[in-house]
Amino acid sequence: MLHHVEIYVSDLERSIAFWTPFMAQLGYEADRWPGGMNYVRGDGAYLCFLPAPAEHVAAGYHRKRVGLNHLAFRGESREHVDRIREWARAAGHALLYDERYPFASGPGYYAVFCEDPDRIKVEVVAPAED
């Protein structure tokens, strides 16, 4: 199991504005500290967001380059995934593959995909229905 993941971002405050409400919907608690922001789960696992060193910000991020492709989270239900999609839409965040929602990845795979402010792809998938 993962203990934590650290992600550099171009603008910490802009990222916090996206990640704080997103992670709250998934049951993570925000833990701000002087150098960044952690989102902690009940079992202690956490995501950490840090400002990228200024000399590296210009290079930017793209999920199709070597490195992280996307982060996928488990939703509680299809309705939970729908609520997250509506939050993302209302907040003006980019929805990916929305024309094929909710089965963009194939039949029976109920998920929403969006991007954070640095264009990191984020997925929330509902449990499989029996």
Short mmCIF file of N, CA and C in Angstrom, two decimals:
data_model
loop_
_atom_site.label_atom_id
_atom_site.label_comp_id
_atom_site.label_asym_id
_atom_site.label_seq_id
_atom_site.Cartn_x
_atom_site.Cartn_y
_atom_site.Cartn_z
N MET A 1 0.84 -1.18 0.00
CA MET A 1 0.00 0.00 0.00
C MET A 1 0.89 1.25 0.00
N LEU A 2 0.39 2.29 -0.56
CA LEU A 2 1.12 3.56 -0.57
C LEU A 2 1.06 4.23 0.80
N HIS A 3 2.14 4.84 1.18
CA HIS A 3 2.18 5.65 2.39
C HIS A 3 1.80 7.10 2.05
N HIS A 4 2.45 7.65 1.01
CA HIS A 4 2.11 8.98 0.54
C HIS A 4 2.64 9.19 -0.88
N VAL A 5 2.12 10.21 -1.52
CA VAL A 5 2.57 10.64 -2.84
C VAL A 5 2.76 12.15 -2.76
N GLU A 6 3.91 12.63 -3.26
CA GLU A 6 4.17 14.06 -3.31
C GLU A 6 4.11 14.53 -4.76
N ILE A 7 3.43 15.65 -4.96
CA ILE A 7 3.26 16.19 -6.30
C ILE A 7 3.65 17.66 -6.29
N TYR A 8 4.56 18.04 -7.19
CA TYR A 8 4.90 19.44 -7.37
C TYR A 8 3.83 20.10 -8.22
N VAL A 9 3.48 21.32 -7.88
CA VAL A 9 2.48 22.09 -8.62
C VAL A 9 3.06 23.46 -8.97
N SER A 10 2.50 24.08 -10.00
CA SER A 10 3.02 25.38 -10.43
C SER A 10 2.56 26.52 -9.54
N ASP A 11 1.37 26.40 -8.96
CA ASP A 11 0.81 27.46 -8.11
C ASP A 11 0.07 26.78 -6.97
N LEU A 12 0.67 26.77 -5.79
CA LEU A 12 0.10 26.03 -4.66
C LEU A 12 -1.30 26.50 -4.31
N GLU A 13 -1.53 27.79 -4.26
CA GLU A 13 -2.86 28.30 -3.86
C GLU A 13 -3.93 27.89 -4.88
N ARG A 14 -3.60 27.95 -6.15
CA ARG A 14 -4.54 27.54 -7.19
C ARG A 14 -4.83 26.05 -7.09
N SER A 15 -3.81 25.27 -6.80
CA SER A 15 -4.01 23.83 -6.64
C SER A 15 -4.85 23.52 -5.40
N ILE A 16 -4.59 24.22 -4.32
CA ILE A 16 -5.39 24.02 -3.10
C ILE A 16 -6.86 24.31 -3.37
N ALA A 17 -7.13 25.33 -4.17
CA ALA A 17 -8.52 25.68 -4.49
C ALA A 17 -9.23 24.54 -5.22
N PHE A 18 -8.50 23.75 -6.00
CA PHE A 18 -9.08 22.58 -6.66
C PHE A 18 -9.12 21.38 -5.73
N TRP A 19 -7.96 21.05 -5.16
CA TRP A 19 -7.82 19.79 -4.44
C TRP A 19 -8.58 19.74 -3.12
N THR A 20 -8.70 20.85 -2.40
CA THR A 20 -9.37 20.81 -1.10
C THR A 20 -10.83 20.36 -1.23
N PRO A 21 -11.66 20.98 -2.06
CA PRO A 21 -13.04 20.47 -2.17
C PRO A 21 -13.12 19.10 -2.83
N PHE A 22 -12.22 18.83 -3.78
CA PHE A 22 -12.22 17.52 -4.42
C PHE A 22 -11.93 16.42 -3.40
N MET A 23 -10.88 16.58 -2.64
CA MET A 23 -10.49 15.55 -1.67
C MET A 23 -11.49 15.43 -0.53
N ALA A 24 -12.12 16.52 -0.14
CA ALA A 24 -13.15 16.46 0.91
C ALA A 24 -14.29 15.54 0.48
N GLN A 25 -14.63 15.56 -0.79
CA GLN A 25 -15.70 14.69 -1.30
C GLN A 25 -15.32 13.22 -1.25
N LEU A 26 -14.04 12.94 -1.13
CA LEU A 26 -13.55 11.57 -1.08
C LEU A 26 -13.16 11.15 0.34
N GLY A 27 -13.42 12.02 1.31
CA GLY A 27 -13.16 11.67 2.70
C GLY A 27 -11.77 11.98 3.21
N TYR A 28 -11.02 12.81 2.49
CA TYR A 28 -9.68 13.19 2.93
C TYR A 28 -9.77 14.52 3.68
N GLU A 29 -8.94 14.69 4.69
CA GLU A 29 -8.90 15.93 5.44
C GLU A 29 -7.67 16.74 5.05
N ALA A 30 -7.87 18.05 4.93
CA ALA A 30 -6.78 18.94 4.57
C ALA A 30 -5.90 19.21 5.79
N ASP A 31 -4.60 19.23 5.59
CA ASP A 31 -3.63 19.51 6.65
C ASP A 31 -2.58 20.45 6.08
N ARG A 32 -2.80 21.75 6.25
CA ARG A 32 -1.89 22.77 5.71
C ARG A 32 -0.65 22.86 6.60
N TRP A 33 0.49 22.99 5.98
CA TRP A 33 1.74 23.20 6.69
C TRP A 33 2.53 24.26 5.93
N PRO A 34 3.58 24.85 6.51
CA PRO A 34 4.24 25.99 5.88
C PRO A 34 4.75 25.72 4.45
N GLY A 35 5.13 24.50 4.13
CA GLY A 35 5.69 24.23 2.81
C GLY A 35 4.72 23.65 1.81
N GLY A 36 3.49 23.34 2.21
CA GLY A 36 2.57 22.73 1.26
C GLY A 36 1.25 22.35 1.90
N MET A 37 0.59 21.38 1.29
CA MET A 37 -0.71 20.93 1.75
C MET A 37 -0.77 19.41 1.64
N ASN A 38 -1.20 18.77 2.72
CA ASN A 38 -1.44 17.33 2.72
C ASN A 38 -2.93 17.08 2.75
N TYR A 39 -3.35 15.98 2.13
CA TYR A 39 -4.72 15.49 2.22
C TYR A 39 -4.61 14.08 2.76
N VAL A 40 -5.15 13.88 3.96
CA VAL A 40 -4.91 12.67 4.73
C VAL A 40 -6.18 11.85 4.84
N ARG A 41 -6.03 10.55 4.68
CA ARG A 41 -7.10 9.58 4.84
C ARG A 41 -7.07 9.01 6.24
N GLY A 42 -8.14 8.36 6.64
CA GLY A 42 -8.23 7.78 7.98
C GLY A 42 -7.14 6.78 8.29
N ASP A 43 -6.61 6.08 7.29
CA ASP A 43 -5.57 5.08 7.54
C ASP A 43 -4.17 5.70 7.54
N GLY A 44 -4.09 7.03 7.38
CA GLY A 44 -2.80 7.71 7.41
C GLY A 44 -2.16 7.97 6.06
N ALA A 45 -2.65 7.32 5.01
CA ALA A 45 -2.11 7.58 3.67
C ALA A 45 -2.44 9.02 3.28
N TYR A 46 -1.54 9.65 2.53
CA TYR A 46 -1.82 11.04 2.17
C TYR A 46 -1.20 11.43 0.84
N LEU A 47 -1.78 12.47 0.26
CA LEU A 47 -1.23 13.15 -0.90
C LEU A 47 -0.66 14.47 -0.41
N CYS A 48 0.49 14.82 -0.91
CA CYS A 48 1.16 16.06 -0.52
C CYS A 48 1.39 16.90 -1.78
N PHE A 49 0.99 18.16 -1.72
CA PHE A 49 1.20 19.08 -2.83
C PHE A 49 2.18 20.16 -2.37
N LEU A 50 3.20 20.38 -3.20
CA LEU A 50 4.28 21.32 -2.90
C LEU A 50 4.48 22.25 -4.09
N PRO A 51 4.90 23.49 -3.83
CA PRO A 51 5.22 24.36 -4.96
C PRO A 51 6.50 23.87 -5.65
N ALA A 52 6.45 23.76 -6.95
CA ALA A 52 7.63 23.34 -7.71
C ALA A 52 8.69 24.44 -7.63
N PRO A 53 9.95 24.04 -7.62
CA PRO A 53 11.00 25.06 -7.66
C PRO A 53 10.81 25.96 -8.89
N ALA A 54 10.96 27.24 -8.72
CA ALA A 54 10.67 28.21 -9.79
C ALA A 54 11.38 27.89 -11.10
N GLU A 55 12.60 27.40 -11.01
CA GLU A 55 13.35 27.12 -12.25
C GLU A 55 12.78 25.94 -13.05
N HIS A 56 11.84 25.19 -12.46
CA HIS A 56 11.26 24.04 -13.16
C HIS A 56 9.82 24.25 -13.60
N VAL A 57 9.20 25.33 -13.18
CA VAL A 57 7.79 25.56 -13.50
C VAL A 57 7.58 25.73 -15.00
N ALA A 58 8.47 26.43 -15.67
CA ALA A 58 8.30 26.70 -17.10
C ALA A 58 8.22 25.43 -17.93
N ALA A 59 8.85 24.35 -17.49
CA ALA A 59 8.81 23.09 -18.24
C ALA A 59 7.40 22.52 -18.29
N GLY A 60 6.59 22.82 -17.29
CA GLY A 60 5.19 22.38 -17.28
C GLY A 60 5.05 20.89 -17.07
N TYR A 61 3.81 20.44 -17.13
CA TYR A 61 3.45 19.04 -16.91
C TYR A 61 2.60 18.58 -18.08
N HIS A 62 2.75 17.34 -18.44
CA HIS A 62 1.82 16.71 -19.39
C HIS A 62 1.79 15.23 -19.10
N ARG A 63 0.57 14.71 -18.98
CA ARG A 63 0.41 13.30 -18.59
C ARG A 63 0.92 12.31 -19.63
N LYS A 64 1.19 12.74 -20.83
CA LYS A 64 1.67 11.82 -21.85
C LYS A 64 3.20 11.77 -21.92
N ARG A 65 3.87 12.56 -21.08
CA ARG A 65 5.32 12.47 -20.97
C ARG A 65 5.66 11.42 -19.92
N VAL A 66 6.92 11.10 -19.81
CA VAL A 66 7.37 10.16 -18.78
C VAL A 66 6.98 10.73 -17.42
N GLY A 67 6.41 9.90 -16.58
CA GLY A 67 5.99 10.33 -15.25
C GLY A 67 4.53 9.95 -15.01
N LEU A 68 3.92 10.65 -14.12
CA LEU A 68 2.55 10.37 -13.72
C LEU A 68 1.58 10.56 -14.88
N ASN A 69 0.73 9.56 -15.13
CA ASN A 69 -0.33 9.70 -16.12
C ASN A 69 -1.57 10.28 -15.48
N HIS A 70 -2.05 9.67 -14.41
CA HIS A 70 -3.21 10.21 -13.71
C HIS A 70 -3.35 9.59 -12.33
N LEU A 71 -4.20 10.21 -11.52
CA LEU A 71 -4.54 9.70 -10.20
C LEU A 71 -5.98 9.22 -10.25
N ALA A 72 -6.23 8.00 -9.79
CA ALA A 72 -7.59 7.44 -9.79
C ALA A 72 -8.00 7.15 -8.35
N PHE A 73 -9.22 7.56 -8.02
CA PHE A 73 -9.77 7.38 -6.68
C PHE A 73 -11.03 6.53 -6.77
N ARG A 74 -11.31 5.81 -5.70
CA ARG A 74 -12.53 5.01 -5.60
C ARG A 74 -13.67 5.89 -5.13
N GLY A 75 -14.74 5.90 -5.90
CA GLY A 75 -15.97 6.56 -5.46
C GLY A 75 -16.79 5.58 -4.64
N GLU A 76 -17.73 6.10 -3.88
CA GLU A 76 -18.58 5.25 -3.03
C GLU A 76 -19.69 4.57 -3.82
N SER A 77 -20.15 5.23 -4.89
CA SER A 77 -21.28 4.74 -5.67
C SER A 77 -21.33 5.52 -6.98
N ARG A 78 -22.23 5.11 -7.86
CA ARG A 78 -22.42 5.87 -9.10
C ARG A 78 -22.94 7.27 -8.79
N GLU A 79 -23.81 7.37 -7.81
CA GLU A 79 -24.34 8.68 -7.43
C GLU A 79 -23.23 9.59 -6.91
N HIS A 80 -22.29 9.02 -6.17
CA HIS A 80 -21.15 9.79 -5.67
C HIS A 80 -20.32 10.31 -6.84
N VAL A 81 -20.07 9.47 -7.82
CA VAL A 81 -19.32 9.88 -9.02
C VAL A 81 -20.09 11.00 -9.74
N ASP A 82 -21.40 10.87 -9.84
CA ASP A 82 -22.22 11.91 -10.48
C ASP A 82 -22.10 13.25 -9.74
N ARG A 83 -22.10 13.21 -8.40
CA ARG A 83 -21.97 14.45 -7.61
C ARG A 83 -20.62 15.10 -7.85
N ILE A 84 -19.57 14.30 -7.94
CA ILE A 84 -18.23 14.86 -8.19
C ILE A 84 -18.17 15.47 -9.58
N ARG A 85 -18.78 14.83 -10.54
CA ARG A 85 -18.84 15.39 -11.90
C ARG A 85 -19.56 16.74 -11.89
N GLU A 86 -20.68 16.81 -11.19
CA GLU A 86 -21.43 18.06 -11.14
C GLU A 86 -20.64 19.15 -10.43
N TRP A 87 -19.92 18.79 -9.37
CA TRP A 87 -19.05 19.76 -8.69
C TRP A 87 -18.01 20.29 -9.67
N ALA A 88 -17.33 19.39 -10.39
CA ALA A 88 -16.28 19.80 -11.33
C ALA A 88 -16.85 20.72 -12.41
N ARG A 89 -18.00 20.35 -12.94
CA ARG A 89 -18.63 21.17 -13.98
C ARG A 89 -18.99 22.55 -13.42
N ALA A 90 -19.66 22.59 -12.27
CA ALA A 90 -20.09 23.86 -11.68
C ALA A 90 -18.91 24.76 -11.33
N ALA A 91 -17.80 24.15 -10.93
CA ALA A 91 -16.60 24.91 -10.56
C ALA A 91 -15.78 25.32 -11.77
N GLY A 92 -16.15 24.86 -12.96
CA GLY A 92 -15.45 25.25 -14.17
C GLY A 92 -14.19 24.46 -14.47
N HIS A 93 -14.03 23.29 -13.85
CA HIS A 93 -12.86 22.46 -14.12
C HIS A 93 -13.08 21.66 -15.41
N ALA A 94 -12.00 21.42 -16.12
CA ALA A 94 -12.08 20.71 -17.39
C ALA A 94 -12.49 19.25 -17.16
N LEU A 95 -13.59 18.85 -17.78
CA LEU A 95 -14.01 17.46 -17.77
C LEU A 95 -13.44 16.79 -19.02
N LEU A 96 -12.90 15.61 -18.86
CA LEU A 96 -12.32 14.86 -19.98
C LEU A 96 -13.29 13.75 -20.40
N TYR A 97 -13.37 13.51 -21.68
CA TYR A 97 -14.19 12.43 -22.25
C TYR A 97 -15.66 12.57 -21.85
N ASP A 98 -16.10 13.78 -21.55
CA ASP A 98 -17.45 13.97 -21.01
C ASP A 98 -18.53 13.58 -22.01
N GLU A 99 -18.22 13.63 -23.29
CA GLU A 99 -19.21 13.22 -24.29
C GLU A 99 -19.51 11.73 -24.21
N ARG A 100 -18.66 10.96 -23.52
CA ARG A 100 -18.87 9.52 -23.35
C ARG A 100 -19.17 9.15 -21.90
N TYR A 101 -19.42 10.17 -21.06
CA TYR A 101 -19.72 9.93 -19.65
C TYR A 101 -20.98 9.09 -19.53
N PRO A 102 -21.04 8.14 -18.63
CA PRO A 102 -20.08 7.76 -17.60
C PRO A 102 -19.22 6.55 -17.98
N PHE A 103 -19.32 6.11 -19.24
CA PHE A 103 -18.63 4.87 -19.63
C PHE A 103 -17.50 5.14 -20.63
N ALA A 104 -16.73 6.20 -20.40
CA ALA A 104 -15.65 6.56 -21.32
C ALA A 104 -14.59 5.47 -21.43
N SER A 105 -14.41 4.69 -20.38
CA SER A 105 -13.40 3.63 -20.40
C SER A 105 -13.97 2.28 -20.81
N GLY A 106 -15.26 2.24 -21.09
CA GLY A 106 -15.87 0.99 -21.54
C GLY A 106 -17.12 0.65 -20.76
N PRO A 107 -17.89 -0.29 -21.28
CA PRO A 107 -19.14 -0.68 -20.64
C PRO A 107 -18.92 -1.17 -19.21
N GLY A 108 -19.75 -0.70 -18.31
CA GLY A 108 -19.69 -1.15 -16.93
C GLY A 108 -18.66 -0.44 -16.07
N TYR A 109 -17.78 0.37 -16.67
CA TYR A 109 -16.75 1.09 -15.92
C TYR A 109 -17.23 2.53 -15.77
N TYR A 110 -17.88 2.81 -14.65
CA TYR A 110 -18.55 4.09 -14.40
C TYR A 110 -17.57 5.04 -13.73
N ALA A 111 -17.15 6.07 -14.47
CA ALA A 111 -16.11 6.96 -13.94
C ALA A 111 -16.24 8.36 -14.52
N VAL A 112 -15.70 9.31 -13.78
CA VAL A 112 -15.57 10.67 -14.26
C VAL A 112 -14.09 11.01 -14.31
N PHE A 113 -13.71 11.82 -15.29
CA PHE A 113 -12.34 12.25 -15.48
C PHE A 113 -12.32 13.77 -15.60
N CYS A 114 -11.40 14.40 -14.89
CA CYS A 114 -11.23 15.84 -15.01
C CYS A 114 -9.75 16.18 -14.87
N GLU A 115 -9.44 17.48 -14.98
CA GLU A 115 -8.07 17.93 -14.82
C GLU A 115 -7.97 18.93 -13.68
N ASP A 116 -6.84 18.88 -12.98
CA ASP A 116 -6.57 19.89 -11.96
C ASP A 116 -5.97 21.11 -12.67
N PRO A 117 -5.64 22.17 -11.94
CA PRO A 117 -5.11 23.38 -12.60
C PRO A 117 -3.82 23.19 -13.39
N ASP A 118 -3.03 22.16 -13.07
CA ASP A 118 -1.81 21.88 -13.82
C ASP A 118 -2.03 20.83 -14.90
N ARG A 119 -3.28 20.48 -15.14
CA ARG A 119 -3.70 19.51 -16.15
C ARG A 119 -3.36 18.07 -15.75
N ILE A 120 -3.21 17.81 -14.46
CA ILE A 120 -3.07 16.44 -13.98
C ILE A 120 -4.44 15.79 -14.10
N LYS A 121 -4.50 14.66 -14.79
CA LYS A 121 -5.77 13.96 -14.95
C LYS A 121 -6.14 13.27 -13.65
N VAL A 122 -7.40 13.45 -13.26
CA VAL A 122 -7.94 12.88 -12.03
C VAL A 122 -9.18 12.08 -12.41
N GLU A 123 -9.28 10.87 -11.84
CA GLU A 123 -10.39 9.98 -12.14
C GLU A 123 -11.05 9.55 -10.82
N VAL A 124 -12.37 9.44 -10.85
CA VAL A 124 -13.11 8.84 -9.75
C VAL A 124 -13.99 7.76 -10.36
N VAL A 125 -13.82 6.53 -9.88
CA VAL A 125 -14.53 5.39 -10.44
C VAL A 125 -15.47 4.78 -9.39
N ALA A 126 -16.66 4.45 -9.85
CA ALA A 126 -17.65 3.83 -8.96
C ALA A 126 -17.35 2.34 -8.82
N PRO A 127 -17.78 1.75 -7.71
CA PRO A 127 -17.62 0.29 -7.57
C PRO A 127 -18.40 -0.43 -8.68
N ALA A 128 -17.90 -1.58 -9.07
CA ALA A 128 -18.58 -2.38 -10.09
C ALA A 128 -19.93 -2.85 -9.53
N GLU A 129 -20.92 -2.84 -10.40
CA GLU A 129 -22.23 -3.34 -10.01
C GLU A 129 -22.30 -4.82 -10.34
N ASP A 130 -22.90 -5.58 -9.44
CA ASP A 130 -23.03 -7.04 -9.67
C ASP A 130 -24.23 -7.36 -10.52
#
